[in-house]
mmCIF file of C-alpha atoms and ligand atoms in Angstrom:
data_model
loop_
_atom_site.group_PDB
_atom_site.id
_atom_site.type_symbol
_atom_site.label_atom_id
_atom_site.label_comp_id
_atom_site.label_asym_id
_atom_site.label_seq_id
_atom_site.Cartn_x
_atom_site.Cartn_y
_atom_site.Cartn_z
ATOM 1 C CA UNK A 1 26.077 -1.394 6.057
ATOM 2 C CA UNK A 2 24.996 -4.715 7.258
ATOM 3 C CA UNK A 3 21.820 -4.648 9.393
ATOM 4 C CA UNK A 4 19.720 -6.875 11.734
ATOM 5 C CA UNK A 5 16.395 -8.490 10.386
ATOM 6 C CA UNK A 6 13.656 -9.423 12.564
ATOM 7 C CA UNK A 7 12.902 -12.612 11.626
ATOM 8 C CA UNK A 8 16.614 -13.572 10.762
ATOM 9 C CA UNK A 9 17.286 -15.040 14.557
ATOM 10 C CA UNK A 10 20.068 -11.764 14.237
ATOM 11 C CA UNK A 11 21.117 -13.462 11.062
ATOM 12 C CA UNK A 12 23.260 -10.146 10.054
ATOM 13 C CA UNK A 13 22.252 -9.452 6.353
ATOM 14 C CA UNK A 14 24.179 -6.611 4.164
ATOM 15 C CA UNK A 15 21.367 -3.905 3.358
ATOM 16 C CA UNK A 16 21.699 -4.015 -0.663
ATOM 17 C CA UNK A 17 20.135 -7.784 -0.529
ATOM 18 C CA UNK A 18 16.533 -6.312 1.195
ATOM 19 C CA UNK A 19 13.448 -5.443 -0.583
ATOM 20 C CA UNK A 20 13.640 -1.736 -1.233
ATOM 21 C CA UNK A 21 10.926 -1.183 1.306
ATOM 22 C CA UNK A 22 13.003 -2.481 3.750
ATOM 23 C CA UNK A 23 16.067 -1.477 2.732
ATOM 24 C CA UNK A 24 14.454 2.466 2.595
ATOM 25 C CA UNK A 25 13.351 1.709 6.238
ATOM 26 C CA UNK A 26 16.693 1.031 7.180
ATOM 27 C CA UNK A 27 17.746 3.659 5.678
ATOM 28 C CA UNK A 28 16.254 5.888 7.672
ATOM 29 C CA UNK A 29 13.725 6.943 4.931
ATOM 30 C CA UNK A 30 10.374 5.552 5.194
ATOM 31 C CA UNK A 31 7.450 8.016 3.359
ATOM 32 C CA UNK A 32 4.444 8.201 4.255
ATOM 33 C CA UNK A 33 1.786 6.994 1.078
ATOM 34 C CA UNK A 34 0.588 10.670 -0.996
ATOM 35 C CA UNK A 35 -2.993 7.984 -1.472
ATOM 36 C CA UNK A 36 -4.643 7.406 1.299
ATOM 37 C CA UNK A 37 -7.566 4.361 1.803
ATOM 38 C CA UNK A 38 -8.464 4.212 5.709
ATOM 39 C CA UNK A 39 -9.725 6.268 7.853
ATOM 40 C CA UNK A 40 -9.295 9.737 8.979
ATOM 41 C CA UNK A 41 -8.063 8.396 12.014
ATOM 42 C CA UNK A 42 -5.762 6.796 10.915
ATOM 43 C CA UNK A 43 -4.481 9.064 8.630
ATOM 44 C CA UNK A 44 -4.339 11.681 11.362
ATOM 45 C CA UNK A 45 -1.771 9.219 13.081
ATOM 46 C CA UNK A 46 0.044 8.452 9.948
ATOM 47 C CA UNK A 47 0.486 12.064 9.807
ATOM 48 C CA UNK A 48 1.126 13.052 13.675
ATOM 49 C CA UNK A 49 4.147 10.066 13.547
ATOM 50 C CA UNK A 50 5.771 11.667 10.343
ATOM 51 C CA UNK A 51 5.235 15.382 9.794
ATOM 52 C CA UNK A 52 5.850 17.092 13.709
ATOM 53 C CA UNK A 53 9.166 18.470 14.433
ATOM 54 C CA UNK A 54 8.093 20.309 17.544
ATOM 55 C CA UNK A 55 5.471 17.944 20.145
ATOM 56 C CA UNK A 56 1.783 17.875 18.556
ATOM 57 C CA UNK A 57 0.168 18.012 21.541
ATOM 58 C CA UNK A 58 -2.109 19.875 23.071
ATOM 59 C CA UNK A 59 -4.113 19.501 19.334
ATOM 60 C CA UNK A 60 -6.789 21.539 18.313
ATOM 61 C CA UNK A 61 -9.693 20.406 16.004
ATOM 62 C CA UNK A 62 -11.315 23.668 15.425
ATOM 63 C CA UNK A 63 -14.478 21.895 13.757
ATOM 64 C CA UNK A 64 -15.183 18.781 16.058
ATOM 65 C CA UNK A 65 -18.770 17.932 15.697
ATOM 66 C CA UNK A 66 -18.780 14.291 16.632
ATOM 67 C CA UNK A 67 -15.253 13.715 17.169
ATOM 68 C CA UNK A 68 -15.025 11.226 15.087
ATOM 69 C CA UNK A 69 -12.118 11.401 13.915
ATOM 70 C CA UNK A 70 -10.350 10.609 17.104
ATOM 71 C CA UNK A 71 -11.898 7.595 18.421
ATOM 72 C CA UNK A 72 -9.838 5.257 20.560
ATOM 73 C CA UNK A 73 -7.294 7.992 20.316
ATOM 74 C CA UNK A 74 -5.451 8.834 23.779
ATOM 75 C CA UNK A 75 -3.929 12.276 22.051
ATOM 76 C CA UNK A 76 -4.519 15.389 24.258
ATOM 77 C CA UNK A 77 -7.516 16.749 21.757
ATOM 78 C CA UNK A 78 -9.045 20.250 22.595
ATOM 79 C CA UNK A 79 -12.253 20.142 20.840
ATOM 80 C CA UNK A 80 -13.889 23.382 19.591
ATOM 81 C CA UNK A 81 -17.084 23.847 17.660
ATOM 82 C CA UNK A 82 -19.746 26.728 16.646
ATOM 83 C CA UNK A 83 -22.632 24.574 17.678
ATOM 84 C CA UNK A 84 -23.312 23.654 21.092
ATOM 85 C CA UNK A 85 -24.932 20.678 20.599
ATOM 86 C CA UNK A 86 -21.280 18.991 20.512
ATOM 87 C CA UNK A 87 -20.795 20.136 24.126
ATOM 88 C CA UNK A 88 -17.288 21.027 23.193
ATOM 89 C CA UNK A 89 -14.718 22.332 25.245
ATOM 90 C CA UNK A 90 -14.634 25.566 23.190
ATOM 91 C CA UNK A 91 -18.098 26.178 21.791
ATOM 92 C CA UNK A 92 -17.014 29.484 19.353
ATOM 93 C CA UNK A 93 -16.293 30.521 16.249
ATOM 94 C CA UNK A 94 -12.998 29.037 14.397
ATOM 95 C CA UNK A 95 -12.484 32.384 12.886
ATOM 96 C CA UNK A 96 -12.666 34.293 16.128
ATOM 97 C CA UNK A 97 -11.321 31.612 18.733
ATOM 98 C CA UNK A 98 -12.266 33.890 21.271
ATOM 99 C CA UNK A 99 -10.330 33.736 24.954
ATOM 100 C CA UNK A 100 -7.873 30.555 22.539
ATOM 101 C CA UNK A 101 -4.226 31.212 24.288
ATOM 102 C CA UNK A 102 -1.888 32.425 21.395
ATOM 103 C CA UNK A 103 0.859 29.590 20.586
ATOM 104 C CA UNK A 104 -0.551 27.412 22.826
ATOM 105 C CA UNK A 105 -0.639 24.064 20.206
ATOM 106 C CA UNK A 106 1.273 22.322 18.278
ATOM 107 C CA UNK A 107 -1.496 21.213 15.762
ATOM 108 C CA UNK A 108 -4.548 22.423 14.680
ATOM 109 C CA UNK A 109 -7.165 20.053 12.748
ATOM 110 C CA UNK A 110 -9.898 21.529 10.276
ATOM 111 C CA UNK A 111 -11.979 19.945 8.777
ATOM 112 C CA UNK A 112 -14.556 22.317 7.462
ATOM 113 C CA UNK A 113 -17.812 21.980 6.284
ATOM 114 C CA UNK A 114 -17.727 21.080 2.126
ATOM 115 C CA UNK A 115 -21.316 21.833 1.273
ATOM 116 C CA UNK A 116 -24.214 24.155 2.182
ATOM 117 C CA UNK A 117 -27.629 23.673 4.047
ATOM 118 C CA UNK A 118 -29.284 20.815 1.779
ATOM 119 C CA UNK A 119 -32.099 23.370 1.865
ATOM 120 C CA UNK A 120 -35.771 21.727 2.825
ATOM 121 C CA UNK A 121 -34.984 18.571 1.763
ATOM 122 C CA UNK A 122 -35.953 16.749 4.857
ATOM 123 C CA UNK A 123 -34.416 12.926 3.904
ATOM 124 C CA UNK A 124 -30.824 15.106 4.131
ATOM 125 C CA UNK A 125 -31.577 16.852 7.578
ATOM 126 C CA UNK A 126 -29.636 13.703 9.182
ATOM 127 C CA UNK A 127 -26.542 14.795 6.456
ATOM 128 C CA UNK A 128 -26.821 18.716 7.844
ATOM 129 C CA UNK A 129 -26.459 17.477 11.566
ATOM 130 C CA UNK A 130 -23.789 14.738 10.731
ATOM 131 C CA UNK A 131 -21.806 17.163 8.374
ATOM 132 C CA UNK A 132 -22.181 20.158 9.807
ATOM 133 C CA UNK A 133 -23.708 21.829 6.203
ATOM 134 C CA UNK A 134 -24.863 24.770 8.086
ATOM 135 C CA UNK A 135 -22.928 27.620 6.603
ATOM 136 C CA UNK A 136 -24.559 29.536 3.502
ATOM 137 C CA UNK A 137 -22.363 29.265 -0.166
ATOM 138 C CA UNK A 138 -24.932 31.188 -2.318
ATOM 139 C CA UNK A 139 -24.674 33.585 -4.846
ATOM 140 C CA UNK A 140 -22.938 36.443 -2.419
ATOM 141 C CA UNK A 141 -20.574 33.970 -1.327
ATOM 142 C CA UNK A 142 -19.243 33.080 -4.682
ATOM 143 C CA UNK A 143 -21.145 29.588 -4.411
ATOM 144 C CA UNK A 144 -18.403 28.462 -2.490
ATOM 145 C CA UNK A 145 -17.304 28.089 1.269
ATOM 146 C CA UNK A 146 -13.813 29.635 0.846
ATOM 147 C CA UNK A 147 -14.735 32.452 2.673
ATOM 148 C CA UNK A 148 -14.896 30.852 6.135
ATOM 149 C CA UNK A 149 -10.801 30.316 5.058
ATOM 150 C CA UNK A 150 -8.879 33.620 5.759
ATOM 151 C CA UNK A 151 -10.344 34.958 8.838
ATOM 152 C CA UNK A 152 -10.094 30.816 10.702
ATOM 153 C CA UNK A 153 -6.226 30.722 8.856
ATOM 154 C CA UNK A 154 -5.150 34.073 10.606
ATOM 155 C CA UNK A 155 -6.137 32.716 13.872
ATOM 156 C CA UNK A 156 -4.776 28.886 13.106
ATOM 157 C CA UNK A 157 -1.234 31.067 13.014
ATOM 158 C CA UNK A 158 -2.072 32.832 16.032
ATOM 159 C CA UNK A 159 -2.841 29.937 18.132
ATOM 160 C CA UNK A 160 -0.284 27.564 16.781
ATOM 161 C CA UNK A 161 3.134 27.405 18.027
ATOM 162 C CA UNK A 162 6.006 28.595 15.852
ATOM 163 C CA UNK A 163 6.517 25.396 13.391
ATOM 164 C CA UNK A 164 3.668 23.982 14.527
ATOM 165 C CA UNK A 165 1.131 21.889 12.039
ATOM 166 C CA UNK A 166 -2.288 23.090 10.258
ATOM 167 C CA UNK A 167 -3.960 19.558 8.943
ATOM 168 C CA UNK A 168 -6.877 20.399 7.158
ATOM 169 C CA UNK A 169 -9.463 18.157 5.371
ATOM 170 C CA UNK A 170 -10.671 19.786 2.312
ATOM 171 C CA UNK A 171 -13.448 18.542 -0.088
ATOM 172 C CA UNK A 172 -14.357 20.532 -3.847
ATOM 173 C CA UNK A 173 -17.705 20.556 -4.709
ATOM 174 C CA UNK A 174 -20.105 20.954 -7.485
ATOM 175 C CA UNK A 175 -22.475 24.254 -6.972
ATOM 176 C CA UNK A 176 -24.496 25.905 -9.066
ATOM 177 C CA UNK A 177 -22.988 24.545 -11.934
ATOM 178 C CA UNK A 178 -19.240 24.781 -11.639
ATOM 179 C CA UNK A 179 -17.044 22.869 -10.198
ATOM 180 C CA UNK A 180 -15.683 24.960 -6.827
ATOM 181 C CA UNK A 181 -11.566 24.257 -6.059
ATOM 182 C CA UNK A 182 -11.867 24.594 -2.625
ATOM 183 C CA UNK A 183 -8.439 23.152 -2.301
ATOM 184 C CA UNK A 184 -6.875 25.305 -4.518
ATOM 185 C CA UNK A 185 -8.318 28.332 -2.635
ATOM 186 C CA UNK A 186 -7.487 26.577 0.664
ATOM 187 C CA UNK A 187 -3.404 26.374 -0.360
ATOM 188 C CA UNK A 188 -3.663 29.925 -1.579
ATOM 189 C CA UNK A 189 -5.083 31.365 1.593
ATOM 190 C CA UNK A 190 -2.775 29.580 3.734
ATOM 191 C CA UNK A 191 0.380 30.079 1.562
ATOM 192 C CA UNK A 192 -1.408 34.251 2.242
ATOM 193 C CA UNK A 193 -1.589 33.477 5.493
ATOM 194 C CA UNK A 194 2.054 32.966 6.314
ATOM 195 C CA UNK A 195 1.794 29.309 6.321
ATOM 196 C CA UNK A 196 4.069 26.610 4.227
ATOM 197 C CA UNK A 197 1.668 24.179 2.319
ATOM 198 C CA UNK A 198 3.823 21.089 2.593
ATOM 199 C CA UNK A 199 2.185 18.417 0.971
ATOM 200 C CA UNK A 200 -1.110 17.057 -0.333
ATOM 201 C CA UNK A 201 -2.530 13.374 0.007
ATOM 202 C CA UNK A 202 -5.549 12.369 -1.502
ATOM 203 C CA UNK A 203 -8.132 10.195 0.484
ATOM 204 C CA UNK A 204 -9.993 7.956 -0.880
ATOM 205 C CA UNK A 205 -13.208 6.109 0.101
ATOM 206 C CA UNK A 206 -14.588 3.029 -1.895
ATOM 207 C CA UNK A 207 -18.340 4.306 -2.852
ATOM 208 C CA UNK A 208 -19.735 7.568 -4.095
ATOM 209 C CA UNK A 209 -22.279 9.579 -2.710
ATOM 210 C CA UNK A 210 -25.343 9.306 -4.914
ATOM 211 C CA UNK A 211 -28.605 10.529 -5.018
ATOM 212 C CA UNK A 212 -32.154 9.499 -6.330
ATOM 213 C CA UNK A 213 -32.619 13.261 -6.900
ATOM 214 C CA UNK A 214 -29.735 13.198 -8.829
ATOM 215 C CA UNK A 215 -30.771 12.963 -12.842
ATOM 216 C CA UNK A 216 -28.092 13.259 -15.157
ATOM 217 C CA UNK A 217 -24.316 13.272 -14.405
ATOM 218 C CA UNK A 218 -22.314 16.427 -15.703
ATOM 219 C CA UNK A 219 -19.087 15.885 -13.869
ATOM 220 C CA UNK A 220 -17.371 13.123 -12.082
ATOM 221 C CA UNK A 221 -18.422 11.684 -8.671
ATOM 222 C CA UNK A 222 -16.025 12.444 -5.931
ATOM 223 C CA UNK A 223 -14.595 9.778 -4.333
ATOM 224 C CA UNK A 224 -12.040 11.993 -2.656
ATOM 225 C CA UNK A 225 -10.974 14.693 -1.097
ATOM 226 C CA UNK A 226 -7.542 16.264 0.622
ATOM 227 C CA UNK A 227 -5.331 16.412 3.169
ATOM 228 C CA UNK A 228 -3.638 19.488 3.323
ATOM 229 C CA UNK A 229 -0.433 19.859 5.277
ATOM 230 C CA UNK A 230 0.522 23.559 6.391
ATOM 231 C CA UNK A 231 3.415 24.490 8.868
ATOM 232 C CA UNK A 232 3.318 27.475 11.036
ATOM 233 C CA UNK A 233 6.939 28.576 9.704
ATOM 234 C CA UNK A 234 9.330 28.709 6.324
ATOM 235 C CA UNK A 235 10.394 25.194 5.714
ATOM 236 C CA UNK A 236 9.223 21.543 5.212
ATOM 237 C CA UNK A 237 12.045 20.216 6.378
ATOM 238 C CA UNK A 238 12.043 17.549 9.441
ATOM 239 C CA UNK A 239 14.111 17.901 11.952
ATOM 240 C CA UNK A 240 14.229 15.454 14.594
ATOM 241 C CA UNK A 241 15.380 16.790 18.114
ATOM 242 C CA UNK A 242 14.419 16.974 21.736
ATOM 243 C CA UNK A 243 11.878 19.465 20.704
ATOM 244 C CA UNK A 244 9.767 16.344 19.343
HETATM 245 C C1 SAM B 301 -17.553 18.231 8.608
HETATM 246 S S1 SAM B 301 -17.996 18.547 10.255
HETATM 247 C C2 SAM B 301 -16.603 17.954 11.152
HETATM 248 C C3 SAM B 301 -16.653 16.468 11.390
HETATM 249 C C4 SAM B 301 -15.602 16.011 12.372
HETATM 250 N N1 SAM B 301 -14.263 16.234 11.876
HETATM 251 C C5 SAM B 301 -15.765 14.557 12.705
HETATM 252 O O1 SAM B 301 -14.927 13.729 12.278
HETATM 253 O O2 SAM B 301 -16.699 14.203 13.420
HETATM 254 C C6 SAM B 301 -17.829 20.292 10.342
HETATM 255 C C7 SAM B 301 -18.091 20.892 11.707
HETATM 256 O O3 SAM B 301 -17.633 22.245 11.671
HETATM 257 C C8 SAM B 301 -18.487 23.025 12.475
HETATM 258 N N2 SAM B 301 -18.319 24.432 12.079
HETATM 259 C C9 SAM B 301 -18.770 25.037 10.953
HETATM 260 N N3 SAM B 301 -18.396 26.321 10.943
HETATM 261 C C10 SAM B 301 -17.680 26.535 12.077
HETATM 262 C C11 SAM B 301 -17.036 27.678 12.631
HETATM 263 N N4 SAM B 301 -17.037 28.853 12.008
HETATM 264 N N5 SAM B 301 -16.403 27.530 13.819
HETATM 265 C C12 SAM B 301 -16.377 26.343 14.458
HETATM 266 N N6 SAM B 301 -16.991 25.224 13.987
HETATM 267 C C13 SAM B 301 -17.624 25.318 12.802
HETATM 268 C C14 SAM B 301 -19.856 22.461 12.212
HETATM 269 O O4 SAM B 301 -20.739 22.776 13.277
HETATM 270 C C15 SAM B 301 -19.548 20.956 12.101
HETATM 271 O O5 SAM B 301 -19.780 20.306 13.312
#
């Protein structure tokens, strides 16, 4: 099939003679990257242009705090968070989302926090505020967060519309000694949930998080952490229509 280039003056070129990024494009079939180095924001767009088949708008980021994540954006964001310091639009509970309109979006952000209170360490206070690492993972709670997953998942369904998206930023951590798989629990809840767990892109930022506290290293320093991509219905497939 011969196509146009851009920068050809609309010299017509046949497609097999492109780069294969190009020629992919052409195609029709342009992926988005599973590795991911900007932002979240960006990433959040990357992700709003490729993986919608029904409108994403009105969003929901069910864990706000400073909204960072959508700065210079002009998307139609409903911001909810438990602490009212945020002044959010919804100041609740993401596993209640009490007096949230059922089916009312057609995404819903999470982005959870990944650690507990840094106890009375006051040089982290600044890291509880920023990070919202306010919610207790101690012994009862398995030394992990996962428990703030099933109850906030059943009402992501509830308030998402049918084939609507769950996006949610999920970080493992070390506690107590063990390495905890939050993202392993996450895509098991969800997949429990009634969700589809799509796809998983790993994002990456250039320095670790260290510590002069820190003494001796027993596992690896994160430099990541996931993207996970849930839909509100049985299939991964994109469809492009006038529901979009
Ligand atoms: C990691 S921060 C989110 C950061 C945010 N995405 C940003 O880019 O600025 C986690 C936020 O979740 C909020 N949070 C924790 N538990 C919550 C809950 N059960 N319901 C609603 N918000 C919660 C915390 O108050 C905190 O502000």
């Amino acid at each position: 099939m011969p196509i146009k280039t851009p920068s050809s003056r609309q010299r017509t070129l046949p497609i097999e003679t492109l780069a294969p990024r190009k020629r992919a494009k052409a195609n029709g079939y342009e992926p988005i990257s599973s590795v991911w180095e900007k932002s979240d924001g960006e990433l959040i767009e990357a992700m709003l242009d490729f993986y919608p088949t029904i409108k994403p708008e009105p969003i929901l980021d069910a864990t706000y705090n400073a909204g960072r994540m959508w700065k210079g954006s002009k998307r139609d964001v409903w911001s909810m968070d438990v602490d009212p310091q945020y002044n959010t639009m919804i100041v609740g509970d993401n596993r209640e989302m009490i007096g949230v309109p059922s089916e009312k979006f057609g995404v819903v952000v999470f982005d959870p926090p990944h650690v507990g209170p840094q106890g009375r360490d006051k040089s982290v206070k600044r890291f509880d505020i920023d990070f919202g690492a306010t919610m207790e993972c101690g012994k009862e709670h398995g030394w992990s967060l996962s428990y703030l997953y099933p109850p906030f998942l059943k009402q992501a369904k509830r308030v998402l519309k049918p084939e609507g998206l769950l996006l949610a930023k999920i970080t493992d951590m070390v506690n107590s000694h063990r390495s905890r798989w939050a993202h392993c629990d996450f895509m098991r809840m969800a997949e429990e949930a009634g969700f589809t767990v799509c796809d998983l892109i790993v994002k990456i930022r250039t320095g670790p998080m260290l510590s002069t506290k820190w003494k001796m290293a027993h596992h690896a320093r994160k430099r990541h952490c996931f993207w996970i991509i849930c839909r509100n219905g049985d299939s991964c497939e994109r469809f492009t229509d006038s529901r979009r």
